Amino acid sequence: MARTKEFNEDQALDKAIEIFWHKGYNGTSAQDLVNHLGLSRSSLYDTFGDKQKLFVKSLKRYQKQNHDVLIELLENAPNIKTAFTEIFKQAVIESLQDRITKGCFMVNSSVELAMHDPEIAKIVHDNQKTVEDIFSKAIKKGQDLGQISDKQEARSLARFIFNNYSGIRVLARTGERDKQVYDDILKSIFALF
Amino acid sequence: MARTKEFNEDQALDKAIEIFWHKGYNGTSAQDLVNHLGLSRSSLYDTFGDKQKLFVKSLKRYQKQNHDVLIELLENAPNIKTAFTEIFKQAVIESLQDRITKGCFMVNSSVELAMHDPEIAKIVHDNQKTVEDIFSKAIKKGQDLGQISDKQEARSLARFIFNNYSGIRVLARTGERDKQVYDDILKSIFALF
DNA sequence: CTGATTCAGGAACGATTGTTCCGTATTTTT
DNA sequence: AAAAATACGGAACAATCGTTCCTGAATCAG
């Protein structure tokens, strides 16, 4: 019927994730989006509706990407405890090498928007529930295999792990570059495991 | 020389803390400040300079208030471990009863601004260092008194505690109202202690 | 090729942003 | 009492905000 889109919608979304992740929702202007996504205002609004809708779509995409990675890592791991340490080590590496410290897009959005935007609040809560379930399932398996201490309930441990993951991402967002600080935290976390 | 101020500057700052804490920096408009502080635009700008200066002053005041509470609680405590559990229990109580979930003003500001405003970044870093020192000193004392396990170094534990404190405040900010979630996390934290 | 359709670019919108300025009221010092 | 100084309230500022709309180019079906 008509001409085809000159841009890939998913690629544009990934660009949107980048800029929202870096600058936050309120800190990102429509002009920032135009510049960073490399498409015109009209295309942007025609395709995604408005800024809030674009943000929601970006956050959901980010969420899915992260869940897939977590599931992949934990389900195929021969040793669950090792897999968890790898997940954290990876987060530390990212935190240290990130020239522009972005932290975690989900954590950032929780803090900035969850209490002011019900739709974001729902995403954040879904995320907590889902990650908690992924962790919990893996920990249970690890406990059955004798790889993880079963002194603590699996769900309790899962929530604890999630909490420390949030904390580390906040630390990264503050620009902490001292590896020793992260390692100290990890040492304590896995002493319990 | 001239007429006296009709408002108390510290009281105004406390009001500023409230609104910035609730809405964040970018989310709070000049009009919000006028409404909430209850003083005119001119008085506001004459007294505090501009929005950023007011924010910095608010955050510094909040920081000092919190440090004072921590020091007070930890230095006079007969049992250090008990004191830490009380600090966390208090944070949980605040998180649960806060009708408008504000989280922690320092954590919120870290996430929103630390990487975009060097002055805020400095405050956030000072805060980390100071709280870490307060915690570390208390833990060392607790270890000497045999109240806290000395399997882990004091500073390492301090960083771990700080990390979990951040995490819990993020959780509060998301609006989590299930006490069990917080209790699960606390149970794991103090299993290590 | 023609006509229908949808694209991209950018001008333009009203609303809101943070900030400044001015006139008036009020208080203290001389 | 007069004068100097400052707080106050609100109008007004330019800039930027998110969003809409208009124009012309591009691409498809017939």
Tab-separated table of C-alpha atoms (C1' of nucleotides) in Angstrom:
chain	number	residue	atom	x	y	z
A	1	MET	CA	0.000	0.000	0.000
A	2	ALA	CA	2.672	2.473	0.953
A	3	ARG	CA	6.321	2.918	1.623
A	4	THR	CA	7.996	0.737	4.217
A	5	LYS	CA	9.512	1.856	7.487
A	6	GLU	CA	13.136	2.890	7.160
A	7	PHE	CA	13.966	1.851	10.702
A	8	ASN	CA	13.666	-1.342	12.676
A	9	GLU	CA	11.259	-0.943	15.579
A	10	ASP	CA	13.171	-3.250	17.900
A	11	GLN	CA	16.427	-1.502	17.159
A	12	ALA	CA	14.750	1.799	17.939
A	13	LEU	CA	13.480	0.316	21.199
A	14	ASP	CA	16.982	-0.775	22.142
A	15	LYS	CA	18.136	2.780	21.535
A	16	ALA	CA	15.282	4.027	23.717
A	17	ILE	CA	16.345	1.636	26.478
A	18	GLU	CA	19.846	3.084	26.317
A	19	ILE	CA	18.834	6.709	26.697
A	20	PHE	CA	16.076	6.136	29.292
A	21	TRP	CA	18.427	3.878	31.229
A	22	HIS	CA	21.097	6.536	31.213
A	23	LYS	CA	19.045	9.653	31.868
A	24	GLY	CA	15.876	8.372	33.488
A	25	TYR	CA	12.326	9.190	32.383
A	26	ASN	CA	12.065	12.794	33.524
A	27	GLY	CA	15.655	13.452	32.549
A	28	THR	CA	15.090	12.370	28.944
A	29	SER	CA	13.480	14.966	26.682
A	30	ALA	CA	11.630	14.381	23.439
A	31	GLN	CA	14.588	15.981	21.703
A	32	ASP	CA	16.951	13.503	23.381
A	33	LEU	CA	14.837	10.709	21.964
A	34	VAL	CA	14.815	12.168	18.458
A	35	ASN	CA	18.592	12.601	18.548
A	36	HIS	CA	19.365	9.215	20.018
A	37	LEU	CA	16.873	7.061	18.127
A	38	GLY	CA	17.741	8.820	14.900
A	39	LEU	CA	14.196	9.211	13.680
A	40	SER	CA	11.858	12.123	13.333
A	41	ARG	CA	9.392	13.358	15.890
A	42	SER	CA	6.464	12.315	13.740
A	43	SER	CA	7.771	8.806	13.164
A	44	LEU	CA	8.471	8.503	16.839
A	45	TYR	CA	4.991	9.539	17.895
A	46	ASP	CA	3.256	7.672	15.082
A	47	THR	CA	5.044	4.477	16.022
A	48	PHE	CA	5.058	4.572	19.805
A	49	GLY	CA	2.202	6.880	20.799
A	50	ASP	CA	3.804	9.109	23.363
A	51	LYS	CA	6.788	9.305	25.676
A	52	GLN	CA	5.196	7.300	28.474
A	53	LYS	CA	4.108	4.502	26.133
A	54	LEU	CA	7.586	4.354	24.633
A	55	PHE	CA	9.074	4.163	28.088
A	56	VAL	CA	6.767	1.349	29.136
A	57	LYS	CA	7.568	-0.571	25.982
A	58	SER	CA	11.298	-0.069	26.539
A	59	LEU	CA	11.136	-1.202	30.137
A	60	LYS	CA	9.146	-4.307	29.245
A	61	ARG	CA	11.632	-5.206	26.557
A	62	TYR	CA	14.523	-4.742	28.980
A	63	GLN	CA	12.726	-6.893	31.511
A	64	LYS	CA	12.218	-9.731	29.050
A	65	GLN	CA	15.838	-9.625	27.906
A	66	ASN	CA	17.011	-9.893	31.513
A	67	HIS	CA	14.662	-12.697	32.444
A	68	ASP	CA	15.775	-14.713	29.452
A	69	VAL	CA	19.410	-14.356	30.462
A	70	LEU	CA	18.686	-15.369	34.051
A	71	ILE	CA	16.655	-18.409	33.083
A	72	GLU	CA	19.246	-19.468	30.543
A	73	LEU	CA	22.043	-19.168	33.106
A	74	LEU	CA	20.276	-20.906	35.965
A	75	GLU	CA	18.501	-23.721	34.156
A	76	ASN	CA	21.514	-25.011	32.290
A	77	ALA	CA	23.976	-24.642	35.127
A	78	PRO	CA	25.599	-27.824	36.458
A	79	ASN	CA	26.199	-26.091	39.780
A	80	ILE	CA	23.569	-23.615	40.988
A	81	LYS	CA	25.707	-21.914	43.578
A	82	THR	CA	28.427	-21.314	41.006
A	83	ALA	CA	25.828	-19.956	38.627
A	84	PHE	CA	24.685	-17.392	41.204
A	85	THR	CA	28.239	-16.290	41.908
A	86	GLU	CA	28.746	-15.901	38.166
A	87	ILE	CA	25.625	-13.746	37.907
A	88	PHE	CA	26.930	-11.444	40.610
A	89	LYS	CA	30.465	-11.390	39.281
A	90	GLN	CA	29.046	-10.394	35.924
A	91	ALA	CA	27.071	-7.574	37.522
A	92	VAL	CA	30.266	-6.361	39.196
A	93	ILE	CA	32.229	-6.488	35.953
A	94	GLU	CA	29.534	-4.492	34.203
A	95	SER	CA	29.461	-1.980	37.041
A	96	LEU	CA	33.219	-1.499	36.908
A	97	GLN	CA	33.616	-1.208	33.177
A	98	ASP	CA	30.529	0.863	32.450
A	99	ARG	CA	32.034	4.208	31.477
A	100	ILE	CA	28.675	5.854	31.964
A	101	THR	CA	27.332	4.184	35.067
A	102	LYS	CA	23.794	3.173	34.311
A	103	GLY	CA	23.058	0.727	37.136
A	104	CYS	CA	19.963	-1.339	36.435
A	105	PHE	CA	17.195	0.108	34.307
A	106	MET	CA	14.545	-1.663	36.379
A	107	VAL	CA	15.929	-0.457	39.719
A	108	ASN	CA	16.299	3.080	38.400
A	109	SER	CA	12.733	3.070	37.124
A	110	SER	CA	11.426	1.623	40.392
A	111	VAL	CA	12.952	4.456	42.353
A	112	GLU	CA	11.991	7.201	39.950
A	113	LEU	CA	8.518	6.185	38.852
A	114	ALA	CA	6.926	3.226	40.658
A	115	MET	CA	5.056	5.376	43.150
A	116	HIS	CA	3.857	7.900	40.604
A	117	ASP	CA	2.867	5.711	37.673
A	118	PRO	CA	0.636	2.680	38.336
A	119	GLU	CA	1.600	1.057	35.052
A	120	ILE	CA	5.292	1.189	35.966
A	121	ALA	CA	4.439	-0.028	39.459
A	122	LYS	CA	2.808	-3.085	37.947
A	123	ILE	CA	5.827	-3.853	35.777
A	124	VAL	CA	8.134	-3.478	38.758
A	125	HIS	CA	6.021	-5.784	40.864
A	126	ASP	CA	5.753	-8.362	38.105
A	127	ASN	CA	9.510	-8.198	37.794
A	128	GLN	CA	10.056	-8.795	41.491
A	129	LYS	CA	7.689	-11.725	41.494
A	130	THR	CA	9.184	-13.273	38.373
A	131	VAL	CA	12.828	-12.915	39.386
A	132	GLU	CA	11.995	-14.139	42.866
A	133	ASP	CA	10.374	-17.204	41.323
A	134	ILE	CA	13.327	-17.858	39.019
A	135	PHE	CA	15.755	-17.546	41.926
A	136	SER	CA	13.595	-19.576	44.262
A	137	LYS	CA	13.210	-22.436	41.824
A	138	ALA	CA	16.943	-22.541	41.171
A	139	ILE	CA	17.808	-22.412	44.859
A	140	LYS	CA	15.427	-25.249	45.636
A	141	LYS	CA	17.086	-27.320	42.951
A	142	GLY	CA	20.498	-26.396	44.341
A	143	GLN	CA	19.420	-27.420	47.808
A	144	ASP	CA	18.122	-30.764	46.545
A	145	LEU	CA	21.460	-31.351	44.844
A	146	GLY	CA	23.295	-30.457	48.032
A	147	GLN	CA	24.963	-27.478	46.369
A	148	ILE	CA	23.313	-24.867	48.555
A	149	SER	CA	22.769	-24.851	52.310
A	150	ASP	CA	19.185	-25.665	53.228
A	151	LYS	CA	19.294	-23.962	56.587
A	152	GLN	CA	17.235	-21.187	55.027
A	153	GLU	CA	14.049	-21.564	53.032
A	154	ALA	CA	14.520	-21.224	49.295
A	155	ARG	CA	12.123	-18.293	48.946
A	156	SER	CA	13.699	-16.465	51.835
A	157	LEU	CA	17.112	-16.843	50.250
A	158	ALA	CA	15.744	-15.772	46.894
A	159	ARG	CA	14.453	-12.535	48.386
A	160	PHE	CA	17.759	-11.980	50.099
A	161	ILE	CA	19.663	-12.472	46.861
A	162	PHE	CA	17.321	-10.152	45.005
A	163	ASN	CA	17.800	-7.531	47.685
A	164	ASN	CA	21.561	-7.648	47.362
A	165	TYR	CA	21.300	-7.508	43.607
A	166	SER	CA	19.307	-4.268	43.928
A	167	GLY	CA	21.827	-2.885	46.367
A	168	ILE	CA	24.748	-3.608	44.089
A	169	ARG	CA	23.011	-1.960	41.155
A	170	VAL	CA	22.403	1.133	43.247
A	171	LEU	CA	26.060	1.112	44.217
A	172	ALA	CA	27.005	0.911	40.555
A	173	ARG	CA	24.689	3.801	39.765
A	174	THR	CA	26.531	5.960	42.289
A	175	GLY	CA	29.679	5.398	40.245
A	176	GLU	CA	31.539	3.197	42.730
A	177	ARG	CA	34.683	1.944	40.991
A	178	ASP	CA	36.467	0.200	43.843
A	179	LYS	CA	36.349	-3.530	43.116
A	180	GLN	CA	37.132	-4.325	46.742
A	181	VAL	CA	33.813	-2.827	47.846
A	182	TYR	CA	31.860	-5.151	45.567
A	183	ASP	CA	34.003	-8.152	46.490
A	184	ASP	CA	33.452	-7.539	50.199
A	185	ILE	CA	29.710	-7.618	49.663
A	186	LEU	CA	29.861	-10.755	47.529
A	187	LYS	CA	32.013	-12.510	50.090
A	188	SER	CA	29.372	-11.964	52.759
A	189	ILE	CA	26.484	-12.946	50.530
A	190	PHE	CA	27.979	-16.275	49.576
A	191	ALA	CA	29.170	-17.069	53.051
A	192	LEU	CA	25.507	-17.627	53.756
A	193	PHE	CA	24.758	-19.684	50.728
B	1	MET	CA	18.248	47.057	59.756
B	2	ALA	CA	15.208	45.514	58.149
B	3	ARG	CA	12.200	43.342	58.773
B	4	THR	CA	12.699	39.827	59.996
B	5	LYS	CA	11.975	36.632	58.077
B	6	GLU	CA	8.467	35.333	58.651
B	7	PHE	CA	9.549	31.740	58.207
B	8	ASN	CA	12.100	29.514	59.834
B	9	GLU	CA	14.782	28.474	57.371
B	10	ASP	CA	15.279	25.032	58.904
B	11	GLN	CA	11.559	24.360	58.908
B	12	ALA	CA	11.446	25.339	55.254
B	13	LEU	CA	14.334	22.976	54.576
B	14	ASP	CA	12.470	20.151	56.275
B	15	LYS	CA	9.529	20.861	53.986
B	16	ALA	CA	11.881	20.841	51.008
B	17	ILE	CA	13.245	17.468	52.119
B	18	GLU	CA	9.686	16.126	52.188
B	19	ILE	CA	8.749	17.175	48.694
B	20	PHE	CA	12.098	16.319	47.053
B	21	TRP	CA	12.088	12.982	48.847
B	22	HIS	CA	8.615	12.247	47.595
B	23	LYS	CA	8.845	13.486	44.017
B	24	GLY	CA	12.569	13.492	43.265
B	25	TYR	CA	14.533	16.410	41.851
B	26	ASN	CA	13.276	16.445	38.289
B	27	GLY	CA	9.773	15.568	39.419
B	28	THR	CA	9.515	18.576	41.709
B	29	SER	CA	8.674	21.870	40.016
B	30	ALA	CA	9.300	25.364	41.310
B	31	GLN	CA	5.550	25.648	41.781
B	32	ASP	CA	5.556	22.466	43.898
B	33	LEU	CA	8.175	24.069	46.113
B	34	VAL	CA	6.220	27.310	46.476
B	35	ASN	CA	3.072	25.398	47.376
B	36	HIS	CA	4.711	22.988	49.780
B	37	LEU	CA	7.145	25.324	51.549
B	38	GLY	CA	4.432	27.944	51.849
B	39	LEU	CA	6.589	30.870	50.850
B	40	SER	CA	6.788	33.033	47.782
B	41	ARG	CA	8.990	32.503	44.785
B	42	SER	CA	11.064	35.531	45.601
B	43	SER	CA	11.648	34.528	49.217
B	44	LEU	CA	12.538	31.068	48.060
B	45	TYR	CA	15.083	32.244	45.521
B	46	ASP	CA	16.418	35.032	47.758
B	47	THR	CA	16.991	32.567	50.574
B	48	PHE	CA	18.239	29.473	48.801
B	49	GLY	CA	19.638	30.669	45.480
B	50	ASP	CA	18.121	28.247	43.033
B	51	LYS	CA	16.495	24.823	42.864
B	52	GLN	CA	19.739	22.893	42.710
B	53	LYS	CA	21.215	24.740	45.690
B	54	LEU	CA	18.054	24.141	47.683
B	55	PHE	CA	18.180	20.476	46.809
B	56	VAL	CA	21.806	20.155	47.864
B	57	LYS	CA	21.086	21.892	51.135
B	58	SER	CA	18.090	19.629	51.761
B	59	LEU	CA	20.048	16.480	51.029
B	60	LYS	CA	22.904	17.539	53.283
B	61	ARG	CA	20.485	18.254	56.104
B	62	TYR	CA	18.823	14.889	55.634
B	63	GLN	CA	22.216	13.216	55.652
B	64	LYS	CA	23.238	14.856	58.908
B	65	GLN	CA	19.954	13.948	60.583
B	66	ASN	CA	20.410	10.313	59.603
B	67	HIS	CA	24.022	10.115	60.685
B	68	ASP	CA	23.154	11.548	64.065
B	69	VAL	CA	20.473	8.915	64.585
B	70	LEU	CA	22.801	6.091	63.561
B	71	ILE	CA	25.626	7.247	65.794
B	72	GLU	CA	23.271	7.743	68.707
B	73	LEU	CA	21.804	4.269	68.274
B	74	LEU	CA	25.069	2.409	67.818
B	75	GLU	CA	27.296	4.186	70.338
B	76	ASN	CA	24.939	3.857	73.284
B	77	ALA	CA	23.790	0.333	72.558
B	78	PRO	CA	24.612	-2.332	75.132
B	79	ASN	CA	24.405	-4.989	72.422
B	80	ILE	CA	25.612	-4.052	68.949
B	81	LYS	CA	23.940	-6.889	67.105
B	82	THR	CA	20.618	-6.038	68.723
B	83	ALA	CA	21.138	-2.412	67.751
B	84	PHE	CA	21.590	-3.359	64.098
B	85	THR	CA	18.494	-5.517	64.098
B	86	GLU	CA	16.593	-2.600	65.626
B	87	ILE	CA	17.834	-0.279	62.876
B	88	PHE	CA	16.577	-2.650	60.227
B	89	LYS	CA	13.306	-3.356	62.000
B	90	GLN	CA	12.752	0.378	62.195
B	91	ALA	CA	13.395	0.724	58.461
B	92	VAL	CA	10.846	-2.013	57.820
B	93	ILE	CA	8.259	-0.388	60.059
B	94	GLU	CA	8.730	2.915	58.258
B	95	SER	CA	8.458	1.188	54.889
B	96	LEU	CA	5.223	-0.522	55.861
B	97	GLN	CA	3.452	2.393	57.444
B	98	ASP	CA	4.553	5.073	54.993
B	99	ARG	CA	1.333	5.863	53.177
B	100	ILE	CA	3.288	7.579	50.440
B	101	THR	CA	6.286	5.323	49.953
B	102	LYS	CA	9.325	7.539	49.911
B	103	GLY	CA	12.124	5.020	50.404
B	104	CYS	CA	15.376	6.713	51.349
B	105	PHE	CA	16.070	10.241	50.163
B	106	MET	CA	19.779	9.473	49.779
B	107	VAL	CA	19.222	6.293	47.773
B	108	ASN	CA	16.663	8.015	45.574
B	109	SER	CA	19.015	10.899	44.918
B	110	SER	CA	21.908	8.540	44.202
B	111	VAL	CA	19.936	6.791	41.523
B	112	GLU	CA	18.445	9.911	39.991
B	113	LEU	CA	21.307	12.379	40.121
B	114	ALA	CA	24.701	11.021	41.212
B	115	MET	CA	25.911	10.431	37.687
B	116	HIS	CA	24.656	13.729	36.310
B	117	ASP	CA	25.566	16.160	39.099
B	118	PRO	CA	29.111	16.057	40.528
B	119	GLU	CA	28.052	17.897	43.672
B	120	ILE	CA	25.413	15.260	44.435
B	121	ALA	CA	27.907	12.536	43.572
B	122	LYS	CA	30.249	13.922	46.198
B	123	ILE	CA	27.527	13.971	48.854
B	124	VAL	CA	26.546	10.410	48.007
B	125	HIS	CA	30.137	9.234	48.231
B	126	ASP	CA	30.719	11.047	51.498
B	127	ASN	CA	27.587	9.404	52.797
B	128	GLN	CA	28.738	5.934	51.820
B	129	LYS	CA	32.120	6.473	53.425
B	130	THR	CA	30.659	7.922	56.613
B	131	VAL	CA	27.970	5.284	57.126
B	132	GLU	CA	30.451	2.557	56.292
B	133	ASP	CA	32.777	3.963	58.952
B	134	ILE	CA	30.012	4.183	61.543
B	135	PHE	CA	28.936	0.612	60.813
B	136	SER	CA	32.492	-0.685	60.699
B	137	LYS	CA	33.428	0.863	64.016
B	138	ALA	CA	30.323	-0.538	65.682
B	139	ILE	CA	30.847	-4.004	64.232
B	140	LYS	CA	34.455	-4.066	65.400
B	141	LYS	CA	33.285	-3.186	68.881
B	142	GLY	CA	30.610	-5.879	68.688
B	143	GLN	CA	33.179	-8.423	67.609
B	144	ASP	CA	35.489	-7.485	70.488
B	145	LEU	CA	32.584	-7.932	72.868
B	146	GLY	CA	31.787	-11.310	71.353
B	147	GLN	CA	28.358	-10.113	70.212
B	148	ILE	CA	29.062	-10.458	66.499
B	149	SER	CA	30.783	-13.270	64.617
B	150	ASP	CA	34.326	-12.375	63.644
B	151	LYS	CA	34.509	-14.812	60.765
B	152	GLN	CA	34.166	-11.815	58.455
B	153	GLU	CA	36.163	-8.620	58.561
B	154	ALA	CA	34.339	-5.697	60.115
B	155	ARG	CA	34.594	-3.500	57.030
B	156	SER	CA	33.412	-6.274	54.777
B	157	LEU	CA	30.376	-6.809	56.988
B	158	ALA	CA	29.742	-3.070	57.120
B	159	ARG	CA	29.614	-2.897	53.346
B	160	PHE	CA	27.323	-5.893	53.249
B	161	ILE	CA	24.967	-4.304	55.784
B	162	PHE	CA	24.964	-1.035	53.884
B	163	ASN	CA	24.169	-2.880	50.677
B	164	ASN	CA	21.165	-4.582	52.209
B	165	TYR	CA	19.992	-1.320	53.680
B	166	SER	CA	20.009	0.211	50.186
B	167	GLY	CA	18.154	-2.776	48.818
B	168	ILE	CA	15.447	-2.579	51.450
B	169	ARG	CA	14.934	1.103	50.800
B	170	VAL	CA	14.543	0.428	47.100
B	171	LEU	CA	12.018	-2.260	47.950
B	172	ALA	CA	10.132	0.222	50.089
B	173	ARG	CA	10.185	2.743	47.253
B	174	THR	CA	8.493	0.208	44.992
B	175	GLY	CA	5.595	0.142	47.431
B	176	GLU	CA	6.132	-3.374	48.770
B	177	ARG	CA	3.706	-3.849	51.675
B	178	ASP	CA	4.182	-7.525	52.468
B	179	LYS	CA	5.964	-7.730	55.822
B	180	GLN	CA	7.014	-11.295	55.119
B	181	VAL	CA	9.224	-10.150	52.236
B	182	TYR	CA	11.159	-7.815	54.517
B	183	ASP	CA	11.344	-10.376	57.313
B	184	ASP	CA	12.748	-12.994	54.956
B	185	ILE	CA	15.539	-10.648	53.974
B	186	LEU	CA	16.309	-9.696	57.566
B	187	LYS	CA	16.397	-13.330	58.610
B	188	SER	CA	19.104	-14.046	56.046
B	189	ILE	CA	21.115	-10.951	56.865
B	190	PHE	CA	21.329	-11.696	60.551
B	191	ALA	CA	22.001	-15.383	60.065
B	192	LEU	CA	25.410	-14.200	58.941
B	193	PHE	CA	26.046	-11.783	61.738
C	1	DC	C1'	2.338	5.854	-15.301
C	2	DT	C1'	-1.231	7.076	-11.943
C	3	DG	C1'	-3.391	7.305	-7.609
C	4	DA	C1'	-3.550	5.947	-3.041
C	5	DT	C1'	-1.177	5.626	1.048
C	6	DT	C1'	2.239	6.197	4.489
C	7	DC	C1'	6.493	7.683	5.330
C	8	DA	C1'	10.083	11.477	7.272
C	9	DG	C1'	11.345	16.118	8.444
C	10	DG	C1'	10.567	20.150	10.673
C	11	DA	C1'	7.797	24.121	11.801
C	12	DA	C1'	4.630	25.376	15.277
C	13	DC	C1'	1.544	24.643	19.370
C	14	DG	C1'	0.143	25.699	24.090
C	15	DA	C1'	1.660	24.471	28.555
C	16	DT	C1'	4.993	24.366	31.908
C	17	DT	C1'	9.701	24.876	33.264
C	18	DG	C1'	13.154	27.561	36.352
C	19	DT	C1'	14.189	32.199	37.185
C	20	DT	C1'	14.049	37.372	37.518
C	21	DC	C1'	12.151	41.632	38.548
C	22	DC	C1'	9.235	45.120	40.440
C	23	DG	C1'	6.117	47.438	43.595
C	24	DT	C1'	4.515	47.300	48.232
C	25	DA	C1'	4.625	46.255	53.100
C	26	DT	C1'	7.138	45.870	57.093
C	27	DT	C1'	10.697	46.402	60.356
C	28	DT	C1'	14.989	48.340	62.354
C	29	DT	C1'	18.407	51.934	62.820
C	30	DT	C1'	19.591	56.730	62.851
D	1	DA	C1'	9.845	60.651	62.262
D	2	DA	C1'	12.739	59.656	58.445
D	3	DA	C1'	15.549	56.646	55.998
D	4	DA	C1'	17.584	52.448	54.890
D	5	DA	C1'	17.002	47.709	54.264
D	6	DT	C1'	14.835	43.539	53.491
D	7	DA	C1'	10.726	40.223	53.010
D	8	DC	C1'	6.839	39.529	50.507
D	9	DG	C1'	3.472	38.483	46.631
D	10	DG	C1'	2.776	38.113	42.075
D	11	DA	C1'	3.434	39.442	37.347
D	12	DA	C1'	6.470	38.457	33.657
D	13	DC	C1'	10.540	36.310	31.419
D	14	DA	C1'	12.805	33.348	28.001
D	15	DA	C1'	13.557	28.626	27.426
D	16	DT	C1'	12.170	24.155	27.143
D	17	DC	C1'	8.715	20.726	27.667
D	18	DG	C1'	5.717	17.015	25.204
D	19	DT	C1'	2.833	16.933	21.395
D	20	DT	C1'	0.439	17.988	16.934
D	21	DC	C1'	0.202	19.177	12.317
D	22	DC	C1'	1.539	20.195	7.708
D	23	DT	C1'	4.371	19.479	3.592
D	24	DG	C1'	6.633	16.901	0.297
D	25	DA	C1'	8.968	12.572	-0.803
D	26	DA	C1'	8.734	7.684	-1.299
D	27	DT	C1'	6.595	3.328	-2.204
D	28	DC	C1'	3.121	0.290	-3.256
D	29	DA	C1'	-1.130	-1.685	-6.225
D	30	DG	C1'	-3.616	-1.378	-10.415
